[in-house]
Coordinates of C-alpha atoms in Angstrom, one line a residue:
Chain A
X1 CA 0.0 0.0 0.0
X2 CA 1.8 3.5 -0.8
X3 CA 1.5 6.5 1.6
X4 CA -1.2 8.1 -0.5
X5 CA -3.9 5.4 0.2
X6 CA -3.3 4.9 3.4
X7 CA -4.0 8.8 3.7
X8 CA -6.9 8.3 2.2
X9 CA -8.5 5.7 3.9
X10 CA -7.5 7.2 7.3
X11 CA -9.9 11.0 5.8
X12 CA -12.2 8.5 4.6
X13 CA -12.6 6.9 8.1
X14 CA -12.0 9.9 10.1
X15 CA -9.4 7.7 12.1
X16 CA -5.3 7.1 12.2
X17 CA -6.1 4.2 14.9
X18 CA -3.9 0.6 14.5
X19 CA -4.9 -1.6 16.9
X20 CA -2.6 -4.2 18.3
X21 CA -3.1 -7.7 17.9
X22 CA -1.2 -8.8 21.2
X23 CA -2.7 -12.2 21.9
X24 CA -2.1 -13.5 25.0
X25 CA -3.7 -16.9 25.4
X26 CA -4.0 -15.9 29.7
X27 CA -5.7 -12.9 28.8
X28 CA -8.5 -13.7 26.1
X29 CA -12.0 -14.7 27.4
X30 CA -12.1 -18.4 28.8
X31 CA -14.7 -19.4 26.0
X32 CA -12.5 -18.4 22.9
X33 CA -9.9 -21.5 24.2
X34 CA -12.2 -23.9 23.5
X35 CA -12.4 -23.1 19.5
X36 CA -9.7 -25.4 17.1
X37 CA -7.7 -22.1 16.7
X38 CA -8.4 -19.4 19.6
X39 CA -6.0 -17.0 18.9
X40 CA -7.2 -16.8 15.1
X41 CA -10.7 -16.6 16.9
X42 CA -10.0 -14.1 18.5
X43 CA -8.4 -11.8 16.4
X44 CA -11.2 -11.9 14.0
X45 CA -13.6 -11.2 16.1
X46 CA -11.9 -8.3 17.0
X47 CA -11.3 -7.1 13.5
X48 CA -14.5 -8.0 12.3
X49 CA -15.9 -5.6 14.8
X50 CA -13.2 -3.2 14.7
X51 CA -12.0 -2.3 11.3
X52 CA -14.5 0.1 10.3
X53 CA -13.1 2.6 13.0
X54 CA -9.2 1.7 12.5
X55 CA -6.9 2.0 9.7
X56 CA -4.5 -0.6 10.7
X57 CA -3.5 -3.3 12.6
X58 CA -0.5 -4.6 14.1
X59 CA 0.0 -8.2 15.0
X60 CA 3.5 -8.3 17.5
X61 CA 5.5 -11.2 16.2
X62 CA 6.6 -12.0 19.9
X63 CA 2.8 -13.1 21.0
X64 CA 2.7 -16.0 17.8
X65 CA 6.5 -17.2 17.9
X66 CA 6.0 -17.8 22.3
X67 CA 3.4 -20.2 20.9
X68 CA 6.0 -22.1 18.4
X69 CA 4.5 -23.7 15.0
X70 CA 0.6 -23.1 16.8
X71 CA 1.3 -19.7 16.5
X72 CA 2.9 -19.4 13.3
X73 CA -0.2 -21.0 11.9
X74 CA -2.6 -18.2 13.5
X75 CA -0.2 -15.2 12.5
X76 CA -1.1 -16.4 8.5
X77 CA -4.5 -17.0 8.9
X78 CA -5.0 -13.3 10.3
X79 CA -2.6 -11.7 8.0
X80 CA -4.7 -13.8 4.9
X81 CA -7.9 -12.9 6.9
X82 CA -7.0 -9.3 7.0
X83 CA -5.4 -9.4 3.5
X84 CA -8.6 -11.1 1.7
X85 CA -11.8 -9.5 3.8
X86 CA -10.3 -6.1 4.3
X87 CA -7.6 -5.2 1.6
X88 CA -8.1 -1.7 2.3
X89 CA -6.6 -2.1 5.7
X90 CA -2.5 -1.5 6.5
X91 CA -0.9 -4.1 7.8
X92 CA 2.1 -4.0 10.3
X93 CA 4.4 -6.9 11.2
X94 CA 5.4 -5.4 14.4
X95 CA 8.9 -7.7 14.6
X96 CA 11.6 -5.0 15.2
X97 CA 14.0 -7.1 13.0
X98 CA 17.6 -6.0 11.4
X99 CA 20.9 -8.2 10.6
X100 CA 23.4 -8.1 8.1
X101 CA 22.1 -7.7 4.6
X102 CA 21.6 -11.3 3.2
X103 CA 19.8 -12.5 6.7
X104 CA 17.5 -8.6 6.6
X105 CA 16.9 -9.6 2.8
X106 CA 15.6 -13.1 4.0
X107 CA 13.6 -11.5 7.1
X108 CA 12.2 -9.0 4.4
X109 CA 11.0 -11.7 2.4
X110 CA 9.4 -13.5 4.9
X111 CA 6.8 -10.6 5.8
X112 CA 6.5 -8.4 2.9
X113 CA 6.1 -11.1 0.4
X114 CA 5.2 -14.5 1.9
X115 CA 2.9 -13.7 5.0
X116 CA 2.1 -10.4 3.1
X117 CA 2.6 -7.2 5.0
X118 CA 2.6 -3.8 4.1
X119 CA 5.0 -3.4 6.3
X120 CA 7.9 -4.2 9.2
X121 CA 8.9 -2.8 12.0
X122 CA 13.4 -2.7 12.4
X123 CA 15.6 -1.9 14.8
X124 CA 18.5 0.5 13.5
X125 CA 21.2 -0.1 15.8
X126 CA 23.3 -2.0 12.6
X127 CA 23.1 0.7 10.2
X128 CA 22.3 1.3 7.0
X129 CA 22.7 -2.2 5.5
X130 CA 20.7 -4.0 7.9
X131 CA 17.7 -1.6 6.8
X132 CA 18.1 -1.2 3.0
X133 CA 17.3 -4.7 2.1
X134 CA 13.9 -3.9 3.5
X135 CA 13.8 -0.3 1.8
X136 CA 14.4 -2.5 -1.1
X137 CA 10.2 -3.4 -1.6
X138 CA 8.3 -1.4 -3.6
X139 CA 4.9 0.1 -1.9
X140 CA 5.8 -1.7 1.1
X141 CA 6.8 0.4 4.3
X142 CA 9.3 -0.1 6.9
X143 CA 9.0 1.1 10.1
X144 CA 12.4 2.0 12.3
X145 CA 12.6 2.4 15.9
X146 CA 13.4 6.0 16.6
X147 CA 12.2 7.2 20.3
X148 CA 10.6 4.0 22.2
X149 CA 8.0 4.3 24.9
X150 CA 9.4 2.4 27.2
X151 CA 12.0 3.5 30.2
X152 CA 14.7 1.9 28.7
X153 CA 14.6 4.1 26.0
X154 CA 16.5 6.7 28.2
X155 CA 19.4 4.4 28.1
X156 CA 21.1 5.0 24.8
X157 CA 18.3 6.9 22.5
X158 CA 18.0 10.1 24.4
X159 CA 21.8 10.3 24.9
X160 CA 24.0 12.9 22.9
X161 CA 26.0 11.3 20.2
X162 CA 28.3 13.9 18.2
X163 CA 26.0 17.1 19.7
X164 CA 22.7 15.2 18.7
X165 CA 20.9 12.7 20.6
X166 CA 20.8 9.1 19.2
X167 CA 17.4 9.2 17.9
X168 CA 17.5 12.1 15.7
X169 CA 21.3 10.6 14.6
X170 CA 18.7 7.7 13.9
X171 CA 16.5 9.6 12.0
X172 CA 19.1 12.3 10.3
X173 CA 21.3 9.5 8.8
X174 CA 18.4 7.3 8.0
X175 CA 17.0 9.9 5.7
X176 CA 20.5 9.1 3.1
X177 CA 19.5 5.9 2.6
X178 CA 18.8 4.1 -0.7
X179 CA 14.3 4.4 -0.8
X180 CA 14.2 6.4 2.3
X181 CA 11.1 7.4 1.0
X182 CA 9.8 3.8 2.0
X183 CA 10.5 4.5 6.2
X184 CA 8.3 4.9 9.0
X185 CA 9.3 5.6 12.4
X186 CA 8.3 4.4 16.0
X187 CA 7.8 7.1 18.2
X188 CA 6.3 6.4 21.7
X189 CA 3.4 8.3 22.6
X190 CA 5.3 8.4 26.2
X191 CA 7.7 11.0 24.9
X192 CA 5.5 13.5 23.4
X193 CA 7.3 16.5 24.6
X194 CA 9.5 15.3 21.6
X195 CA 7.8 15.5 19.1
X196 CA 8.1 18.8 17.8
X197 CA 12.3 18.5 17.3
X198 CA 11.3 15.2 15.5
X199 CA 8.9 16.3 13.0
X200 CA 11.3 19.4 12.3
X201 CA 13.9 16.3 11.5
X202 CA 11.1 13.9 9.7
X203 CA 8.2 16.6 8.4
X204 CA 7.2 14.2 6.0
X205 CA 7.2 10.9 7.4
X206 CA 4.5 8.7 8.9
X207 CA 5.1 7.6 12.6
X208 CA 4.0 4.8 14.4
X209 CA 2.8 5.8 17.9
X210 CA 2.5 3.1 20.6
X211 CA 2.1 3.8 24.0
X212 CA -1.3 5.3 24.4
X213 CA -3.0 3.9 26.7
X214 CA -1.9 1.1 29.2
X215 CA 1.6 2.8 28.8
X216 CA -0.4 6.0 29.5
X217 CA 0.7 8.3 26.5
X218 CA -1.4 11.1 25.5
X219 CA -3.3 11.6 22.5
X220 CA -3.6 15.3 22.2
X221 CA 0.0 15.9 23.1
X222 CA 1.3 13.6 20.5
X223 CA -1.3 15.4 17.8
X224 CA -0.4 18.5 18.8
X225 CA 3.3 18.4 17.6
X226 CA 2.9 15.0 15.2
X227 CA 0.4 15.5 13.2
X228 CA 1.9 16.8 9.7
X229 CA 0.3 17.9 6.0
X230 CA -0.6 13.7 5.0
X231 CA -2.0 13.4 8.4
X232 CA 1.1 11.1 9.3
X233 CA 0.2 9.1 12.4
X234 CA -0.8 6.1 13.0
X235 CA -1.7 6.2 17.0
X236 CA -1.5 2.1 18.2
X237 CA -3.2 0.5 20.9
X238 CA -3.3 -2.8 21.6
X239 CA -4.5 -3.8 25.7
X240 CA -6.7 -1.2 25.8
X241 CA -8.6 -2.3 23.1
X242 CA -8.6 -5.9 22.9
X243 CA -8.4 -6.9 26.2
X244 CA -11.3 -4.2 27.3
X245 CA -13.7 -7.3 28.2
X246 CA -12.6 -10.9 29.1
X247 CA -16.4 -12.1 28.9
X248 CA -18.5 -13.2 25.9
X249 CA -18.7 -9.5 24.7
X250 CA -15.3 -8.8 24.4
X251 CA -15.4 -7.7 20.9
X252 CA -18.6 -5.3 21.2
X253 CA -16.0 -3.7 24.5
X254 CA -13.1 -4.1 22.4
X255 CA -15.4 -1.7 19.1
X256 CA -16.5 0.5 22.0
X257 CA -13.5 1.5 23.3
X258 CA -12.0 1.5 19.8
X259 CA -15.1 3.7 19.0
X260 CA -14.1 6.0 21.9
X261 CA -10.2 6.8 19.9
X262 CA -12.5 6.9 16.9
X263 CA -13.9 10.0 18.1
X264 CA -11.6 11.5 19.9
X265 CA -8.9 11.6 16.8
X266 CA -12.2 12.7 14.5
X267 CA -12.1 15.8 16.2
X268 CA -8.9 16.3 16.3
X269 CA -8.5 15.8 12.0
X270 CA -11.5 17.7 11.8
X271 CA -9.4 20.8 13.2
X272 CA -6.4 20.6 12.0
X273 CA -8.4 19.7 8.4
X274 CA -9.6 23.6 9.1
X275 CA -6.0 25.3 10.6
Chain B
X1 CA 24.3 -24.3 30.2
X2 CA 26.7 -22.8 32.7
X3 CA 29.8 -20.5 31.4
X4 CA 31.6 -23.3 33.2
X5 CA 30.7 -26.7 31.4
X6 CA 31.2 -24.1 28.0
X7 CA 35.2 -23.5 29.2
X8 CA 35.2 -27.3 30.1
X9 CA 33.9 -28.3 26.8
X10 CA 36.1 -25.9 24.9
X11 CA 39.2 -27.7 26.9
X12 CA 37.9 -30.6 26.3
X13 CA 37.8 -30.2 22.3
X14 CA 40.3 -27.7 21.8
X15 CA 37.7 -26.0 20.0
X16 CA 35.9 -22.3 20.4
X17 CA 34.0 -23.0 16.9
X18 CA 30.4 -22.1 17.1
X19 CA 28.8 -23.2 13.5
X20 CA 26.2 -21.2 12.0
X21 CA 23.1 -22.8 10.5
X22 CA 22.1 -21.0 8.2
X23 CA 20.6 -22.4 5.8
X24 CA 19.1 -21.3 2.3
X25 CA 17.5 -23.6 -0.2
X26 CA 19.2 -22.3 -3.1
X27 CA 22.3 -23.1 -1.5
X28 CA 22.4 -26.9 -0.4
X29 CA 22.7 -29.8 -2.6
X30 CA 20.7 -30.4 -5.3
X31 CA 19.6 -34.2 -3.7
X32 CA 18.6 -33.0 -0.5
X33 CA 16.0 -31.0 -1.8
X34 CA 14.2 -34.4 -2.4
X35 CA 14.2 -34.7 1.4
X36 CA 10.9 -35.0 3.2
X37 CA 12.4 -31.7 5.5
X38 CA 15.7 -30.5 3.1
X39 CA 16.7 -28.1 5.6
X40 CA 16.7 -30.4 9.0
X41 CA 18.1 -33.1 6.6
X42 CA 21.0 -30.9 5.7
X43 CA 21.4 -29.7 9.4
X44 CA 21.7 -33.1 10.6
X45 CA 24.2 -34.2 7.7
X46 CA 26.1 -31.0 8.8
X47 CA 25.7 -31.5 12.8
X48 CA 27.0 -35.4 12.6
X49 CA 29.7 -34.6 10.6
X50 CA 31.0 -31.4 13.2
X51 CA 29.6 -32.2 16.2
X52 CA 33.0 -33.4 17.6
X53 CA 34.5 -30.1 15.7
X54 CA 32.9 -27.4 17.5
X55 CA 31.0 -26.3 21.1
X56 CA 28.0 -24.8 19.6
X57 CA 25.6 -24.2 16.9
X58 CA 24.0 -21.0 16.2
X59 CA 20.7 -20.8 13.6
X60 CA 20.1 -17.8 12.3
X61 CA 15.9 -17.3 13.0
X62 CA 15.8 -15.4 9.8
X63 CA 16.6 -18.0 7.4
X64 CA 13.8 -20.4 8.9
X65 CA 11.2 -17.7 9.1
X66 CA 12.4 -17.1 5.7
X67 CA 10.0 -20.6 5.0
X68 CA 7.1 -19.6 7.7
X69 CA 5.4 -22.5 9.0
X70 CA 7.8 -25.1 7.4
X71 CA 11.1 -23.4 8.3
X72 CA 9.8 -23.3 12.3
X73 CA 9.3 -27.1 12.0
X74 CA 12.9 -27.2 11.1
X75 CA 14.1 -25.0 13.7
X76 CA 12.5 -27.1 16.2
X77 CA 13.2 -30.2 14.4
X78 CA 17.1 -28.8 14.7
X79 CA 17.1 -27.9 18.4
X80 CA 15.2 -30.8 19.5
X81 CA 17.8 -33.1 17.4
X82 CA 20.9 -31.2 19.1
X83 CA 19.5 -31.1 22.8
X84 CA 18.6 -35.1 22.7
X85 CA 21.6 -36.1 21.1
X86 CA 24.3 -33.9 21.7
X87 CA 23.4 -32.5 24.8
X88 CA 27.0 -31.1 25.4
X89 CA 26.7 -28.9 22.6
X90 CA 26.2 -25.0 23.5
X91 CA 23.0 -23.9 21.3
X92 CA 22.3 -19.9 20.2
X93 CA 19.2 -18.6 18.6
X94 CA 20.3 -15.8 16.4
X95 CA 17.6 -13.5 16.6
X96 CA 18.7 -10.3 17.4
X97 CA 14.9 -9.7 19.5
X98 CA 14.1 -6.6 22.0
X99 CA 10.6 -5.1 22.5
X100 CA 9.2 -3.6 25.2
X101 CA 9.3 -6.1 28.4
X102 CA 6.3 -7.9 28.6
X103 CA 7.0 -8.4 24.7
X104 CA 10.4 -9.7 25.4
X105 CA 9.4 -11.9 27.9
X106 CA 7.4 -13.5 25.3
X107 CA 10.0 -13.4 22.9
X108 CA 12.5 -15.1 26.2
X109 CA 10.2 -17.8 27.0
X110 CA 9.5 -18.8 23.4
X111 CA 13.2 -19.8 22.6
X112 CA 14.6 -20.4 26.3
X113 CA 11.3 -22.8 27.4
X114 CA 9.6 -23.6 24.2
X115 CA 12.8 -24.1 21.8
X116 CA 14.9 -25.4 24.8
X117 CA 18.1 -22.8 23.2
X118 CA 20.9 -22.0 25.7
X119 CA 21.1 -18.3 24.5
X120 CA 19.4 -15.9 22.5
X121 CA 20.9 -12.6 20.5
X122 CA 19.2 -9.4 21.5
X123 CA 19.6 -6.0 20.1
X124 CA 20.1 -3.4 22.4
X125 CA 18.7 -0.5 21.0
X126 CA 15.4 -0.3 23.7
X127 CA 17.1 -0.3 26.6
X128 CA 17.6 -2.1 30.2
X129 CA 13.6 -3.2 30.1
X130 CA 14.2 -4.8 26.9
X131 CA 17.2 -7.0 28.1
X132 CA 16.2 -7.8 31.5
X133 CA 13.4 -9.8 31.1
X134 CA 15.8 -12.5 29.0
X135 CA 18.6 -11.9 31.7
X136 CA 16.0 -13.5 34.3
X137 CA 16.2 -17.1 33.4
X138 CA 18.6 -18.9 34.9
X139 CA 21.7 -21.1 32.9
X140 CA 20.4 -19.2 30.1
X141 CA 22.4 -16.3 27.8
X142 CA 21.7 -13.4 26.4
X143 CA 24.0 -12.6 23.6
X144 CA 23.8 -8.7 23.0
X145 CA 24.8 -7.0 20.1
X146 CA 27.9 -4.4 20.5
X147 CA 30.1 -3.7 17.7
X148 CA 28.5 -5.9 15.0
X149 CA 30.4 -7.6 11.8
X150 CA 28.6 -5.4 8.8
X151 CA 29.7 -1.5 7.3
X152 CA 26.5 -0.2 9.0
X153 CA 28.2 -0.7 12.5
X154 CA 30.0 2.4 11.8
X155 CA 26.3 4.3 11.1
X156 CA 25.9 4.6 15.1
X157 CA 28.0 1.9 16.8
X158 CA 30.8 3.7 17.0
X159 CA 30.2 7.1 17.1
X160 CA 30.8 9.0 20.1
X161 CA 28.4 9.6 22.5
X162 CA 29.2 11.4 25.9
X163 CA 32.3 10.9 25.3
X164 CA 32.6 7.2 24.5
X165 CA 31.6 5.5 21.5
X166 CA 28.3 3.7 21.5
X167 CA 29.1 0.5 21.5
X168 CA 30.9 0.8 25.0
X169 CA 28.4 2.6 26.4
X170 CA 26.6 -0.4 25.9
X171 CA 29.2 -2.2 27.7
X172 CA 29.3 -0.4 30.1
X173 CA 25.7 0.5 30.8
X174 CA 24.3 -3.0 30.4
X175 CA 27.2 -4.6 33.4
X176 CA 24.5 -2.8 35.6
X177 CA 21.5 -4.5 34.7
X178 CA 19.8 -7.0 36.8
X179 CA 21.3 -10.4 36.5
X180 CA 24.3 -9.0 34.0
X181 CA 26.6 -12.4 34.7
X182 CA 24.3 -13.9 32.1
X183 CA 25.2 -11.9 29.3
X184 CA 27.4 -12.5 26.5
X185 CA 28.2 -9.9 23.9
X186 CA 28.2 -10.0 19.6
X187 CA 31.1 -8.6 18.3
X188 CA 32.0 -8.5 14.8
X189 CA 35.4 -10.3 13.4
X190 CA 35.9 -7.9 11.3
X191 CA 36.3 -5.4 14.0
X192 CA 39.6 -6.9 15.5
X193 CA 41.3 -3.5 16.4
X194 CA 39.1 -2.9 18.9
X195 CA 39.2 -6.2 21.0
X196 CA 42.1 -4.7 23.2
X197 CA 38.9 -1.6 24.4
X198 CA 36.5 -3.9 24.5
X199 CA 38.1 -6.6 26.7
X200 CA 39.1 -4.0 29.4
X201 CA 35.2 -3.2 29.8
X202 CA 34.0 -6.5 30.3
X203 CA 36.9 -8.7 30.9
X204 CA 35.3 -12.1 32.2
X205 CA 32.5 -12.2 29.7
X206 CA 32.3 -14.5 26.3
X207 CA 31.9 -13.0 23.1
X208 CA 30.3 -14.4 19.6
X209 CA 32.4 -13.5 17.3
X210 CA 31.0 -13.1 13.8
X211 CA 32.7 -12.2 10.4
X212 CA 35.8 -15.2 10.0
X213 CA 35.6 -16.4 6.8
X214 CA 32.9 -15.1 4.5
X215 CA 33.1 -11.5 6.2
X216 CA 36.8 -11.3 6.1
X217 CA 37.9 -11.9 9.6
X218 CA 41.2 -12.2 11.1
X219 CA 40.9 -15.5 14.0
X220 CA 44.5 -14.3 14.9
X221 CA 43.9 -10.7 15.4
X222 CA 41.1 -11.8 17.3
X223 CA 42.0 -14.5 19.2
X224 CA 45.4 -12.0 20.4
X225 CA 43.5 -9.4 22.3
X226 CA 40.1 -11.4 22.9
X227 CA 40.8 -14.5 24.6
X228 CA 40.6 -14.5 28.9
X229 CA 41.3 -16.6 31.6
X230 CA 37.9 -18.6 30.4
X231 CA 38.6 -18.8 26.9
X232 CA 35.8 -15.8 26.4
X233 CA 35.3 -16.6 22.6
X234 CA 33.2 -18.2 20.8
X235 CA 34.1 -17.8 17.0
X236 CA 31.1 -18.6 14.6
X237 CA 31.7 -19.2 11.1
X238 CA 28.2 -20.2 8.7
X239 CA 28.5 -20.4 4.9
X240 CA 32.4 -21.1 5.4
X241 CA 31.5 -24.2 6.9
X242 CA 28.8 -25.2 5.4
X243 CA 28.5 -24.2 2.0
X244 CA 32.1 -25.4 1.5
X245 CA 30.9 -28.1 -1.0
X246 CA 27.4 -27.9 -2.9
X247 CA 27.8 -32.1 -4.0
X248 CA 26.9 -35.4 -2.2
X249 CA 30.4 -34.7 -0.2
X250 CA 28.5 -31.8 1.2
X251 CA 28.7 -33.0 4.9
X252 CA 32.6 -34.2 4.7
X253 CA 33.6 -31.4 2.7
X254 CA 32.0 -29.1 6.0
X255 CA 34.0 -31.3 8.6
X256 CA 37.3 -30.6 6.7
X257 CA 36.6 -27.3 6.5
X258 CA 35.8 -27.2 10.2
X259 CA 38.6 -29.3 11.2
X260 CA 40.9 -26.4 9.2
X261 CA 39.5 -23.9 11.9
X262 CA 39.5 -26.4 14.7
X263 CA 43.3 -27.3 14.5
X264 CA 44.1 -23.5 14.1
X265 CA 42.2 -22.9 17.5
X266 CA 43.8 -26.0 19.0
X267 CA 47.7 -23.9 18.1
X268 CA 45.5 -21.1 19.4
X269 CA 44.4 -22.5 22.6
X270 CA 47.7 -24.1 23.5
X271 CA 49.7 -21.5 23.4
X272 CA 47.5 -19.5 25.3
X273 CA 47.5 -21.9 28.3
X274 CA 51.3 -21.7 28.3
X275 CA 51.3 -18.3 28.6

């Protein structure tokens, strides 16, 4: 999917929500265990009562690989679920990947064209060849860890490297790379006092927001400062949502409270559609 | 596995030779391909032939997910097949994993518990929540990424930051995390000149050293500033090893080429001891 339909569809739905698919076996309603495949159960459930108010979603590898081959199996079906019954919506292998270029080039393979992403999140912290392979794929996306949302984050990305902290080094030198045009960045909704340096840095990019939520980021602050000329945000959550119920009505509580961040980001496109 | 019974194993073989299994289908024999499972069959051809050759094994995750559902059943296939019948034998997942920590925990218990590995690589880009959650099991490794094999380790691994390149702020910083005895640390063959730094940081800990062979690494420049009281290395070499022949000879020609790198470790290692 290229940058310009994803723009659409997010005007088109009033909404730049992704919506994490986080499955955690001890955390889904007690009934969904007993179908053949329960995580696949669950997950469309939740998207087919979801994806009319989101513009993405965002499986993390992590949740399907703790579960071995099981999980493998329930990461395809929801990726050819998503990909078959709703092409209009963005996919995200959240997988935070990167190796030397022939292994990145195999990694890249395996989402983008086998399970069928639009895109991938990588870590940076091996340079320019462990991300270009990636860049590599046309109309597909990938998605570099910039400024995290978690604590540790404060351990090397906020430091000062050569009078510029790590992340914007991340972001500045990223920007020379072959298809650059093809990145997206993670930036956690925890740091939102940030993120008016980094759209000076990246006006034009799309960035991936986790951290509202359970990891109590918030909304209006990241808008305020994030939100740039293509809209470029895509705001994740993933507890919040799908774990909003753990009875037989989880996904009517998991549509509600993705209908709540509906609305609230509505109104906030609808003003800066009139700035 | 302890960092003890590695040393003893290492004495016992002469041998520091990790062996990477990484294995692409375009790359191994024509007649295995006809193989029910062509990339277990081609790691246990490999495996029997080396076993007695080196003290671990390391697949790279990338190359299995490569082949989703059927490359896991190899992975596990391969682990399962090491841990049952050469139980002696050190095992790494090459992964290169870090997320936030409940995600990592997930990402820890899938390849220490499910897998059965002995170590995983982490990147370590996110910080001390991202690290600590793998650090917690016990007999296990976590194999963190410093000063990596590839060009792009000069992008941010080795700039300055705070007055101390990256990568030994990493060093540093990451002694201090809970349960830091169980880290080992990736760094690159290719990088030899910098072994001398790098030891005085973290003196007692093994390192993976990629990049000999293929990459263009120096085992003597290495071995001369890199090896401690322990040992402290474990040298990996992958398509060296076991691409060396693409016939029927395939195994053989990987145990000659193994035994070339064992018997130059075995000069290695003796001298050492004398000194």
């Amino acid at each position: 999917m290229t940058t310009e339909q994803l723009t659409e569809q997010i005007k088109k739905k009033k909404s730049f929500l992704c919506i994490g698919l986080d499955v955690d076996l001890n955390k889904i309603p007690q009934h969904v265990l007993d179908e053949e495949d329960p995580i696949f159960s669950f997950n469309k459930a939740i998207i087919d009562a979801t994806h009319h108010l989101c513009v993405a979603y965002k499986p993390n590898t992590a949740f399907y690989e703790a579960y071995g081959i099981k999980g493998w199996k329930s990461l395809e079906k929801t990726i050819k679920y998503l990909n078959e019954k709703y092409p209009e919506i963005y996919t995200i292998a959240d997988a935070k990947r990167g190796d030397i270029g022939n292994t990145s080039s195999m990694y890249a393979k395996a989402f983008f064209e086998d399970l069928g992403f639009d895109s991938v999140t990588v870590a940076p912290y091996m340079g320019k060849d462990s991300v270009e392979p990636f860049l590599a794929f046309e109309h597909k996306h990938t998605i570099m860890l910039a400024l995290t949302s978690n604590e540790g984050a404060f351990d090397f990305q906020t430091k000062t490297i050569e009078g510029k902290e790590l992340y914007k080094q991340v972001l500045e030198t990223s920007k020379t790379w072959k298809n650059s045009k093809n990145l997206m960045y993670v930036v956690g909704a925890t740091k939102a006092e940030y993120f008016a340096d980094i759209r000076n840095i990246v006006p034009d990019s799309f960035l991936l927001v986790p951290g509202v939520g359970a990891q109590g980021g918030n909304l209006q602050d990241v808008c305020k400062y994030g939100l740039n000329k293509h809209v470029g945000l895509l705001i994740n959550s993933s507890r919040g949502i799908i774990y909003a119920s753990n009875q037989t009505d989880f996904a009517q509580a998991a549509a509600n409270k993705a209908k709540e961040l509906q609305q609230e980001i509505e109104v906030i496109l609808n003003s800066h559609s009139e700035e």
